[in-house]
Structures are given as C-alpha cells and as structure tokens.
XYZ file of C-alpha atoms in Angstrom:
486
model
C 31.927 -53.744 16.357
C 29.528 -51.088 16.487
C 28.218 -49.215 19.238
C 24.602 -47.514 19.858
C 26.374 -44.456 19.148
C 27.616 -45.182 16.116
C 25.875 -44.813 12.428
C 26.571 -47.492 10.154
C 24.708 -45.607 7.465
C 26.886 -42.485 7.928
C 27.530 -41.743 4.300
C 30.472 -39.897 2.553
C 27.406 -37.309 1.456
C 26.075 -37.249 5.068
C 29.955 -36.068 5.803
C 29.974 -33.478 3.346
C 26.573 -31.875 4.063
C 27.362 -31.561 7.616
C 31.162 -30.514 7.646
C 30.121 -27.599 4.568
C 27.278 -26.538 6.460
C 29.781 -25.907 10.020
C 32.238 -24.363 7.158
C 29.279 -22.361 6.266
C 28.208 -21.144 10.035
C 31.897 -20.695 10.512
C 32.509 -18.444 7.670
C 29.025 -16.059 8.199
C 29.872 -15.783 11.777
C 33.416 -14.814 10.729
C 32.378 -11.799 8.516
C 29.599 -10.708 10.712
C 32.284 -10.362 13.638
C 35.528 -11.581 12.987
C 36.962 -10.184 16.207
C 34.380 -11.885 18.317
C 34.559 -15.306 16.418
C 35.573 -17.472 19.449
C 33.781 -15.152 22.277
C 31.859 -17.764 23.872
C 28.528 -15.655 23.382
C 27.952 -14.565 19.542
C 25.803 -11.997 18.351
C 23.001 -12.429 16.317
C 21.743 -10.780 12.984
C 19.048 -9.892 14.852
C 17.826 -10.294 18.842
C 14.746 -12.091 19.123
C 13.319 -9.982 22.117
C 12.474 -7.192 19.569
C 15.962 -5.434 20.257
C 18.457 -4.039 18.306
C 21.925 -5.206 16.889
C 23.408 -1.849 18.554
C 21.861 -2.552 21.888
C 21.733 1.327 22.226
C 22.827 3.895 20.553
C 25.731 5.104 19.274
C 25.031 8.463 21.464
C 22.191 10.303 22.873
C 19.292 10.197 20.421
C 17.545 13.384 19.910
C 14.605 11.837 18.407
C 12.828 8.698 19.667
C 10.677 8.037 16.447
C 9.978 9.559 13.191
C 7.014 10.358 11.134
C 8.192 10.937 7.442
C 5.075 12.396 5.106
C 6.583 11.387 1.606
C 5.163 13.231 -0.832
C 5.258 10.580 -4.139
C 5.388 13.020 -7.802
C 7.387 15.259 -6.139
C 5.431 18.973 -5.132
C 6.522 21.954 -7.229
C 9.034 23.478 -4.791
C 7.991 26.855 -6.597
C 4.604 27.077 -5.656
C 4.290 26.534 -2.608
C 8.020 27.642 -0.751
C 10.294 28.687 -2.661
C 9.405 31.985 -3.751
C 10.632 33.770 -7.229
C 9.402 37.052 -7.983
C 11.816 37.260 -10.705
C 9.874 33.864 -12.843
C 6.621 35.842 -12.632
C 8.608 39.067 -14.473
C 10.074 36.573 -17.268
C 6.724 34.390 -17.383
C 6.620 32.959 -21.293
C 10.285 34.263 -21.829
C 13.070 31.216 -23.121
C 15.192 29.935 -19.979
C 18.632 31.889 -20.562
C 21.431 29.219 -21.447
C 23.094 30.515 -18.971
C 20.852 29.250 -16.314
C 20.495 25.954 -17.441
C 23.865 24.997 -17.953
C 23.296 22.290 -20.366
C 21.577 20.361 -17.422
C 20.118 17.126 -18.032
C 16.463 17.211 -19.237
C 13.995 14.033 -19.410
C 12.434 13.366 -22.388
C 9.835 14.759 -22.034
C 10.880 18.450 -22.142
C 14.209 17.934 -23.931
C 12.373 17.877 -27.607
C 10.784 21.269 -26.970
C 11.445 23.933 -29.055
C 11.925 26.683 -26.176
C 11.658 26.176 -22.321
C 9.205 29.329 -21.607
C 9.650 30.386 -18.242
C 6.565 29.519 -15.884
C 5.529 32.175 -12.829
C 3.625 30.837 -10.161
C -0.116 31.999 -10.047
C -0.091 31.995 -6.314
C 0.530 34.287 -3.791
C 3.671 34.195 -1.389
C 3.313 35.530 1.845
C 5.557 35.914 5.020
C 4.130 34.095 8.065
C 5.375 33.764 11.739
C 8.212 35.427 13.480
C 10.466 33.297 11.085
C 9.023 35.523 8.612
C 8.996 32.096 6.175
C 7.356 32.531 3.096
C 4.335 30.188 2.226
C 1.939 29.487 -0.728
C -1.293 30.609 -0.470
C -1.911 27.072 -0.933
C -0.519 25.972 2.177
C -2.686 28.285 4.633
C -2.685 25.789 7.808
C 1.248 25.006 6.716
C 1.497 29.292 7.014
C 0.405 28.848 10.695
C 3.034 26.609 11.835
C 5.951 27.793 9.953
C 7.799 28.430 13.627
C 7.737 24.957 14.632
C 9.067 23.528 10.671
C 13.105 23.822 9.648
C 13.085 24.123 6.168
C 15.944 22.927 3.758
C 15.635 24.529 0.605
C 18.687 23.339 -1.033
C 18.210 19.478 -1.513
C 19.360 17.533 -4.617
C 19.521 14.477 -6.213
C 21.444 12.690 -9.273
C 17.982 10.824 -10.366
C 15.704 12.571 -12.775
C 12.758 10.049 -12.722
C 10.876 8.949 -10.407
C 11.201 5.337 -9.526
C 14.935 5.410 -8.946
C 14.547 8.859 -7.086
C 12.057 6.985 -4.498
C 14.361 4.356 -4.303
C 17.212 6.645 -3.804
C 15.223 8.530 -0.927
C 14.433 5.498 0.902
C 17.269 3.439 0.281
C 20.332 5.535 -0.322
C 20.347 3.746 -3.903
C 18.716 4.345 -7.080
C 18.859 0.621 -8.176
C 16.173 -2.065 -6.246
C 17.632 -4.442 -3.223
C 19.013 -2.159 -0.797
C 17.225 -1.959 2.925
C 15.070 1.251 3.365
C 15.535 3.554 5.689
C 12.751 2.399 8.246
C 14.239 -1.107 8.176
C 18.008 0.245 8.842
C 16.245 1.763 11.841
C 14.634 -1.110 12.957
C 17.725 -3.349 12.530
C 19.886 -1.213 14.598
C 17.485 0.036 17.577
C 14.358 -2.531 17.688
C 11.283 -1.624 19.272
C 9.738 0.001 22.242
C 6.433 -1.930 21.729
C 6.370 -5.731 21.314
C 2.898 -5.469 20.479
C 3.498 -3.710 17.342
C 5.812 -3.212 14.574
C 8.662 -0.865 14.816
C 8.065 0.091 11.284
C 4.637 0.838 10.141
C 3.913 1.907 6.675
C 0.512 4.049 5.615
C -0.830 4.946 1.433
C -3.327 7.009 0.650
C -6.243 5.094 -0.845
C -7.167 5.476 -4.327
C -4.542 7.998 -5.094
C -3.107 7.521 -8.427
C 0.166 8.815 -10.418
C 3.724 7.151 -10.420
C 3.706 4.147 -9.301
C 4.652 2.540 -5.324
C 6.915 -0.091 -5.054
C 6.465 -1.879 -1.537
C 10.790 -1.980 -2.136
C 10.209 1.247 -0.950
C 9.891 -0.351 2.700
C 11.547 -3.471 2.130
C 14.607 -4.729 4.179
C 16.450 -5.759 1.174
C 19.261 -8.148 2.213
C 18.043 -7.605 6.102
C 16.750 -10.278 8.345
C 12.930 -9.968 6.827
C 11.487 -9.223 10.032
C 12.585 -5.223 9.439
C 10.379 -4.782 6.515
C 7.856 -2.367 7.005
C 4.144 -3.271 7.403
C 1.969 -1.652 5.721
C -1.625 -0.771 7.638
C -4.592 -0.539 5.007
C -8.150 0.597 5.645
C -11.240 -1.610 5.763
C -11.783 -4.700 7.061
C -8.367 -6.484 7.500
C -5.794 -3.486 8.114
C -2.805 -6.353 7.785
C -3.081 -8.805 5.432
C -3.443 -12.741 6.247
C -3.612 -11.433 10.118
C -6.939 -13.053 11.064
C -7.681 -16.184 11.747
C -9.426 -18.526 9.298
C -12.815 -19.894 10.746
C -12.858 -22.377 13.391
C -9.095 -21.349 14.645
C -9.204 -18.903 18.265
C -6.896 -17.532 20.156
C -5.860 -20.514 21.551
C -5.305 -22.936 19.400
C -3.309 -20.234 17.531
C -1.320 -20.327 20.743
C -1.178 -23.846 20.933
C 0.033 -23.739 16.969
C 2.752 -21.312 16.909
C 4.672 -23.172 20.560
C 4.547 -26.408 18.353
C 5.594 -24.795 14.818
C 8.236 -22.945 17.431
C 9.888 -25.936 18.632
C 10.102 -27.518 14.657
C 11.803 -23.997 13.433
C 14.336 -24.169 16.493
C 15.135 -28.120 15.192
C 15.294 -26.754 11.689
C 17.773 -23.378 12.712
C 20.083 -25.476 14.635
C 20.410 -28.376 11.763
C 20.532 -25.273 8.967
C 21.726 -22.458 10.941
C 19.845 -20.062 8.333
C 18.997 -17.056 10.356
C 16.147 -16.021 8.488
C 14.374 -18.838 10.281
C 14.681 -16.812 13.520
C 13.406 -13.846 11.091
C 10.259 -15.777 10.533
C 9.899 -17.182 13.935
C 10.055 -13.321 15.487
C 7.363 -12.077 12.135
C 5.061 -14.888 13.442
C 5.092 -13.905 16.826
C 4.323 -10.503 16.263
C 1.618 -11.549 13.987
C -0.119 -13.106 16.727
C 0.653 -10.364 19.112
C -0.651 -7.681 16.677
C -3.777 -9.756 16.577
C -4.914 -7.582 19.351
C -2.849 -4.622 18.842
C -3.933 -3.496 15.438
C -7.594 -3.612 15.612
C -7.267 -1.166 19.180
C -5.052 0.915 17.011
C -7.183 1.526 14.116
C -10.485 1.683 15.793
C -10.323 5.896 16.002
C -13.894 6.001 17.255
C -12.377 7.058 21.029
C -11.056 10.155 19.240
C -12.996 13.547 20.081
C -15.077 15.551 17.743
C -12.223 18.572 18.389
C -9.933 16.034 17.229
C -11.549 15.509 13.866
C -12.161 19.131 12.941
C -8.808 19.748 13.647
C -7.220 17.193 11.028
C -10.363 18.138 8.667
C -13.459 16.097 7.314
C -11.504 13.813 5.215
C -10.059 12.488 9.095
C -13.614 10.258 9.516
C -12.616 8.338 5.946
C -10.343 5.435 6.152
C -7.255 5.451 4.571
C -7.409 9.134 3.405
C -4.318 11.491 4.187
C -5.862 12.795 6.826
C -7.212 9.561 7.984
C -3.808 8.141 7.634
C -1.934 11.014 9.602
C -4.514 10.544 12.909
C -3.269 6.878 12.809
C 0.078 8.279 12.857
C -0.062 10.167 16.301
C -1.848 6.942 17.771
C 0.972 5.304 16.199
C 3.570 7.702 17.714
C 1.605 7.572 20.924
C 2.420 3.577 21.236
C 6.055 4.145 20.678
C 6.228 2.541 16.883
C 9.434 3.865 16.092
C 9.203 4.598 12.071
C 6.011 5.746 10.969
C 6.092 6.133 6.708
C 3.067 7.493 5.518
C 3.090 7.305 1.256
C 0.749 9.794 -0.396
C 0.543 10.225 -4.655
C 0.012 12.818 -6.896
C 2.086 15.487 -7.283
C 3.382 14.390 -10.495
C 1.963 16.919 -12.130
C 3.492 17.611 -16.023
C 0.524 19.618 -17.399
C -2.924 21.068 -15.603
C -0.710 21.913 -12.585
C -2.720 25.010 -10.994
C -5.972 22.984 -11.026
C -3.887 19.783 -9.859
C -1.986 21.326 -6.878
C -4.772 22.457 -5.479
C -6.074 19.027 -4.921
C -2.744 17.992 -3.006
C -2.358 20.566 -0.869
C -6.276 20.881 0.283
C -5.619 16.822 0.780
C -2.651 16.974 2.979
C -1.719 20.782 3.987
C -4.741 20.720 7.186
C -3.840 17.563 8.034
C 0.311 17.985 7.991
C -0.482 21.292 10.131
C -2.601 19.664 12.687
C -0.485 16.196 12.781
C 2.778 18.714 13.937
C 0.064 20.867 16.536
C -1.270 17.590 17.886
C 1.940 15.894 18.700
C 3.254 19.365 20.686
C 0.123 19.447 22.679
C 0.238 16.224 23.813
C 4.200 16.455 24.736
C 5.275 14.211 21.579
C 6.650 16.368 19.513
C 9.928 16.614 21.694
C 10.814 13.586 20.995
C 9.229 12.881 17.486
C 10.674 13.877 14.365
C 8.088 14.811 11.533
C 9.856 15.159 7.565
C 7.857 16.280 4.686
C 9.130 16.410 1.412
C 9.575 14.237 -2.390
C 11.590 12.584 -4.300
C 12.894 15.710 -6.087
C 12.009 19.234 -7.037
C 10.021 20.707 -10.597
C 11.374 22.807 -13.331
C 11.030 26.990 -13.368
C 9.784 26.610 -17.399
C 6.807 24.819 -18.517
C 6.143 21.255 -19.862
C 4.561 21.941 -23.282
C 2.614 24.860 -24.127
C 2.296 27.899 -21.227
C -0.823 29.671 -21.186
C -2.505 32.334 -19.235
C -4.314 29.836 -17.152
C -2.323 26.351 -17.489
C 1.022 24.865 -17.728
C 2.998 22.056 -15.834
C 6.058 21.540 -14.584
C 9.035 18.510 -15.257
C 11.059 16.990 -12.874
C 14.107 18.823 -11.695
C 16.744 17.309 -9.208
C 18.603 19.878 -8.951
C 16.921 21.836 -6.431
C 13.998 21.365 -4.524
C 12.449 22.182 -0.763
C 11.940 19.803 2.330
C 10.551 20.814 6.157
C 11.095 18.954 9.193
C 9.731 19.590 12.578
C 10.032 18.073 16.355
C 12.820 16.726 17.950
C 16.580 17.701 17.085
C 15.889 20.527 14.455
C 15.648 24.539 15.178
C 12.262 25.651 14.986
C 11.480 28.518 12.531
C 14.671 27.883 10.552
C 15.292 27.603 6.989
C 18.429 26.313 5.191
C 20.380 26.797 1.899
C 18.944 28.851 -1.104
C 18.359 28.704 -5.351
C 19.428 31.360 -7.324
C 16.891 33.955 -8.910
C 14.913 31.494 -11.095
C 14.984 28.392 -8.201
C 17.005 26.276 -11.034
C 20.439 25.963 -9.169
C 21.499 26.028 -5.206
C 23.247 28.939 -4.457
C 24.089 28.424 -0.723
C 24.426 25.231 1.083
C 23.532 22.581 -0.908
C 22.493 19.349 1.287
C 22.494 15.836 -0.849
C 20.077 12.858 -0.384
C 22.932 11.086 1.616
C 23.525 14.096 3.654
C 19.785 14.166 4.734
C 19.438 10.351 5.712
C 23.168 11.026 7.660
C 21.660 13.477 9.379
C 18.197 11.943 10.132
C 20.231 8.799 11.569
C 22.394 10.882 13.527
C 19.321 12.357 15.009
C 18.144 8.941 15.860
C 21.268 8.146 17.896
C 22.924 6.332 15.041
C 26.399 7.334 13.715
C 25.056 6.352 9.906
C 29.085 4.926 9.096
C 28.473 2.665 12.000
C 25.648 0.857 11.048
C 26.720 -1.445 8.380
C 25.518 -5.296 7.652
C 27.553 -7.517 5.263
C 26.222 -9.074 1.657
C 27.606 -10.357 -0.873
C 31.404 -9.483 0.280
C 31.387 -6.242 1.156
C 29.617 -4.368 4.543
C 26.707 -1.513 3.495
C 25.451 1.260 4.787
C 22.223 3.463 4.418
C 24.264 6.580 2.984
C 26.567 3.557 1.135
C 30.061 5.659 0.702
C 28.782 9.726 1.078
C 26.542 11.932 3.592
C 27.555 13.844 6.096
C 25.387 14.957 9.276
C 24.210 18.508 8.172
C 25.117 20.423 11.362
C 23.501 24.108 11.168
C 19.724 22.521 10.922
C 20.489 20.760 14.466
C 18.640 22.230 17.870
C-alpha cells in the first residue's frame, strides 16, 4: 500500500537523473576540496556577500587596488624610454646579423630586402633625481619620473598582437583563460557592494588592432568576475536601466521573487553559476544608483580639469577615462583596466606617436599626482605599458622624415608607480641597439607573479579547477621579481 510519502510515478529515469546529478555535486565538490569533502560547512566557488574564495590574503598586501593603463599597439619602447644614441649613429645602415640572431620576424618585415636601422627623431633627456631618461614626447611623464619604477627588460614569446593581449591579461596566448582582473576578483572580492570589483574603461573612437572583451573575461570563472566595462553617454552599463513603467520598486519586488525561483532551481541543479547570476543581478540593481553618482564628474573642480588636460571634459576620452579612474579608486573598486588603441604604428610613426602621447602622457602624469595628493597612491598600484615592444630598423622604406616600426617581443619598457614598488627606480637593460636584454630580463609571467604578490596573493596559490587539471594566472612559470619591490 502506498503512503502520502510515497511516488507511485517514481520512474527508473526519475532515479537516474537524481542519483547522477548527487554523483555530479559529489564529484565537483570533491575536486574543488577533496580534503574538506565531509566538513559539515563547504566552500563555495564563490561567496555571495561579495567576498573572496581566500577570505584574506595570503600575506600582507602592499597594494589595495590597481589601475593598469594598457597601452593596445604596443608604444615604441625607443622613442620614448629607452634611449640609443648608438641607432641614431647607424640610422639607414643594415641591422648586423649579429644582432639579430636569426630572431623571428612577422611577415611583414621578414620579405624586406635589408632591415635599415631607424634613430629616433626625438630628444632624450634626464629628468628628476633618478636622473631617468624621457622622450621629449612624454614632457608631463619627465616630471614624475621619481614616483614611476621602470622595467626595461620585459619580453614575450608572442609576436602579434591578439595573442600578446591575451597573453598579458591572461597568462595565455590562446582565448578561455580568466584575466587578470577576474583572478583578482575571485580570490579577494570587493570593498564596495555597490560597485564592481572590476571595472573596465576604452577610449572612444580609437581605432587600430582590434579589443576583444576576452581581454576581461573570467573564462572558466564563476561569471560574476568578468569585468564591466563603463562606456560614455547615456547608459554607461549596458541593459542597466529600467524599461518604462518598471521603478525602483517593483524592480525590488522582481528580483526577491526571481531570487527565491533561482534558489529552487540551484538546489534541484546544484549549477553554481546560478549563484553567479543571482550575485550579477544584485549588483545590477545596486549599481543602479552607484554608476550614474560615479560618472556624473560635474562635482570635480576647474583645477581638477586643467590638471588632467582639456580632453578631461569629453566623455570617454583617455583623459576622461583616467578622472573616472581616481573616482573609481576613491570608492575602493579594486581593478581598474583602462584600454586605450593606437600605438600600432608600422609606417608614419613620428607623426603617429605624437598623437598617443599628447592623448595620454598629461593625463597618465596627473592620474599618478592626483592619487598622491589625495593619500591614494600608498595603497594604489598604477602599471603602464603594451603588449610588447617595436623593432630598432624600419618597416619598409626609411626616410629623412618617416619610417615605422614592427613588433618586437623581445624587449620592450613598462613603468609602475604607487604602492609596493621603489620610486625613481628602473630595472633591467637592452644592449646598444635596444634589440636584446642585456641585464635582468623579467617575463610576462614574472610581471603578473609579481603584481599578485603585491596584491597579497601568492600567484601558485590561487588556482581553480577545469577540465581536470587546477590553473593558475602565471599557469606553470613567473616568479615574484624581487629588486622592483619597496
């Protein structure tokens, strides 16, 4: 006889589904934490509350958020801080064999008959107590060069730009791997549950290589550590107001009884990027009010403007974009990724550069001043730098007034300032013609090591499972680069 309890229509499918599915649960929660498997209170991917799977850090964090300016093209390391007297002596002569080492070219310069060696037009001058030397294109840069570390012996393995980028902000040239803003938020969370803790800011109308928004995606992380990107104009997150007719509360109202479905769903399914979507929604509401007070920049003084320059007062500029970054910074939004395009530059590169740096150099300058005079820049790390460095010959024909540049991992020129780093410091060095490192060379891995250690996070620590085996930012290499650390 059956009881109340029991389900006549309990079928050998219904049995299946159910006992796979606890199989399933079982087996996740077993290579997330197999020591912990029975604790009686498991972990989660993620923590709902806007915290991190660490819970703290790993030790005492240095830096409390970051501001990375990437520069997308990657800037001609030659012209504006890596000075060689010795290219400006050979200008037009054949790169000696002996230099290039049979190096990989692209195709794009491998064809050429010669590789004439390319001086820079521009004046190098020493600036500070440092003594760094600067481009004449980078005057407001020249002003600060005390407060930036400079590492002038980065490479790479990747030659072309879209797996470089992906390389920079991944740790792998191939799509699908977390960036490094989401590995931050995974592991630390926020300190503002009104915001994201990773925002993400492009230039307007900027054109060149191609962005990929992989480039802030959480690959195979809970989807909720994506970065979100900020735009100028009328809706600076997309799909974040409501339709017509819908107010505040009956958006309220909405998302408590779409809650209470997606907790039914989770504990039937167990998928945790339901919890993922739950937490995005959330925010969404939440940054309802947050974003609009963040972007409205009209409570910022005149002084304020003039020092980040004119193109400041015009949405979505450089400029524009690196303001929103201190009021970012200011509201504790722990990774701040500002995108800006252009410095690909294969041909008409003295005319070109000099568009970049008068878009970003003022603005870089008075981004790192404004943060130290407000008391952020102790704990705020600021990185600018590409995806790789530019050849010491010219791209096609070299002329008394034009040439460009090709891409050149090999060596190429990054600055850091704030929190963690020595002030008025510069790292590593290229030989004569700034074609090879000659002292200290410091990998892609070894730079996101480093800029995770400074974060608190021991980057061979912070690892999440897929597809059988545990990753990592820095995957299998990097190692914390000790001599740039305050």
């Amino acid at each position: 006889m059956c009881t109340h309890d029991e389900n006549k229509n309990y079928t050998r499918r219904d049995f299946l589904t159910k006992t796979s599915l606890g199989m399933g649960a079982l087996s996740l929660a077993s290579m997330l934490d197999p020591m912990g498997l029975f604790a009686k209170e498991k972990p989660l991917l993620f923590k709902p509350d806007g915290g991190g799977v660490m819970g703290k850090p790993h030790f005492p964090a240095k830096v409390k958020r970051v501001i990375y300016l990437f520069q997308s093209g990657a800037p001609s390391q030659l012209d504006l801080f890596d000075h060689k007297p010795l290219l400006n002596k050979m200008n037009g002569q054949d790169l000696p064999e002996s230099v290039q080492q049979g190096q990989r070219l692209t195709g794009m310069s491998s064809g050429q008959a010669s590789l004439p060696i390319a001086g820079s037009p521009f004046a190098f001058k020493q600036h500070g107590d440092s003594g760094a030397l600067v481009s004449d294109l980078m005057p407001y840069t020249a002003k600060i060069v005390d407060e930036l570390c400079f590492i002038k012996s980065m490479y790479t393995e990747a030659i072309n730009h879209d797996p470089a980028v992906t390389f920079f902000q991944t740790g792998s040239q191939l799509p699908g791997r977390p960036s490094i803003g989401s590995w931050v938020s995974y592991g630390l969370g926020t300190d503002n549950k009104n915001l994201p803790e990773f925002v993400v800011l492009v230039t307007k109308d900027k054109y060149g290589q191609p962005l990929y928004s992989r480039s802030w995606g959480n690959g195979f992380l809970p989807s909720q550590h994506q970065g979100v990107q900020f735009r100028s104009g009328k809706d600076p997150v997309l799909y974040l107001t409501n339709p017509p007719g819908i107010d505040a509360t009956s958006r309220r109202e909405q998302l408590d009884q779409l809650q209470k479905l997606e907790k039914l769903n989770h504990h039937d399914v167990g998928d945790p990027e339901i919890l993922a979507r739950m937490a995005q929604y959330e925010m969404a509401f939440r940054m309802q009010t947050s974003v609009p007070e963040i972007m409205d920049t009209s409570d910022e003084s005149d002084a304020t403007y003039e020092m980040y320059g004119e193109d400041s007062r015009k949405p979505g500029t450089f400029a524009a974009n690196c303001l929103l970054a201190r009021r970012l910074a200011e509201r504790d939004v722990k990774f701040i990724q500002l995108y800006h395009q252009g410095w690909d530059q294969h041909g008409n590169l003295p005319n070109a550069i000099k568009v970049q740096c008068k878009e970003t150099d003022q603005a870089t300058a008075a981004l790192i001043t404004d943060l130290k005079q407000r008391g952020l820049l102790e704990d705020t790390l600021v990185i600018w730098g590409g995806e790789f460095g530019r050849t010491n010959y010219s791209q096609g024909q070299l002329t008394d007034t034009n040439f460009g540049r090709d891409h050149h991992p090999k060596c190429f020129t990054i600055f850091m300032a704030g929190a963690g780093v020595k002030k008025g410091f510069s790292l590593g060095a290229t030989d004569d013609f700034g074609y090879n490192v000659v002292q200290r060379p410091v990998h892609v891995h070894d730079f996101q090591a480093t800029l995770m250690h400074l974060l608190g996070i021991d980057h061979e620590r912070l690892t999440f499972k897929s597809q059988g085996r545990r990753y990592r930012l820095t995957d299998v290499h990097g190692e914390v680069v000790k001599e740039i650390l305050a």
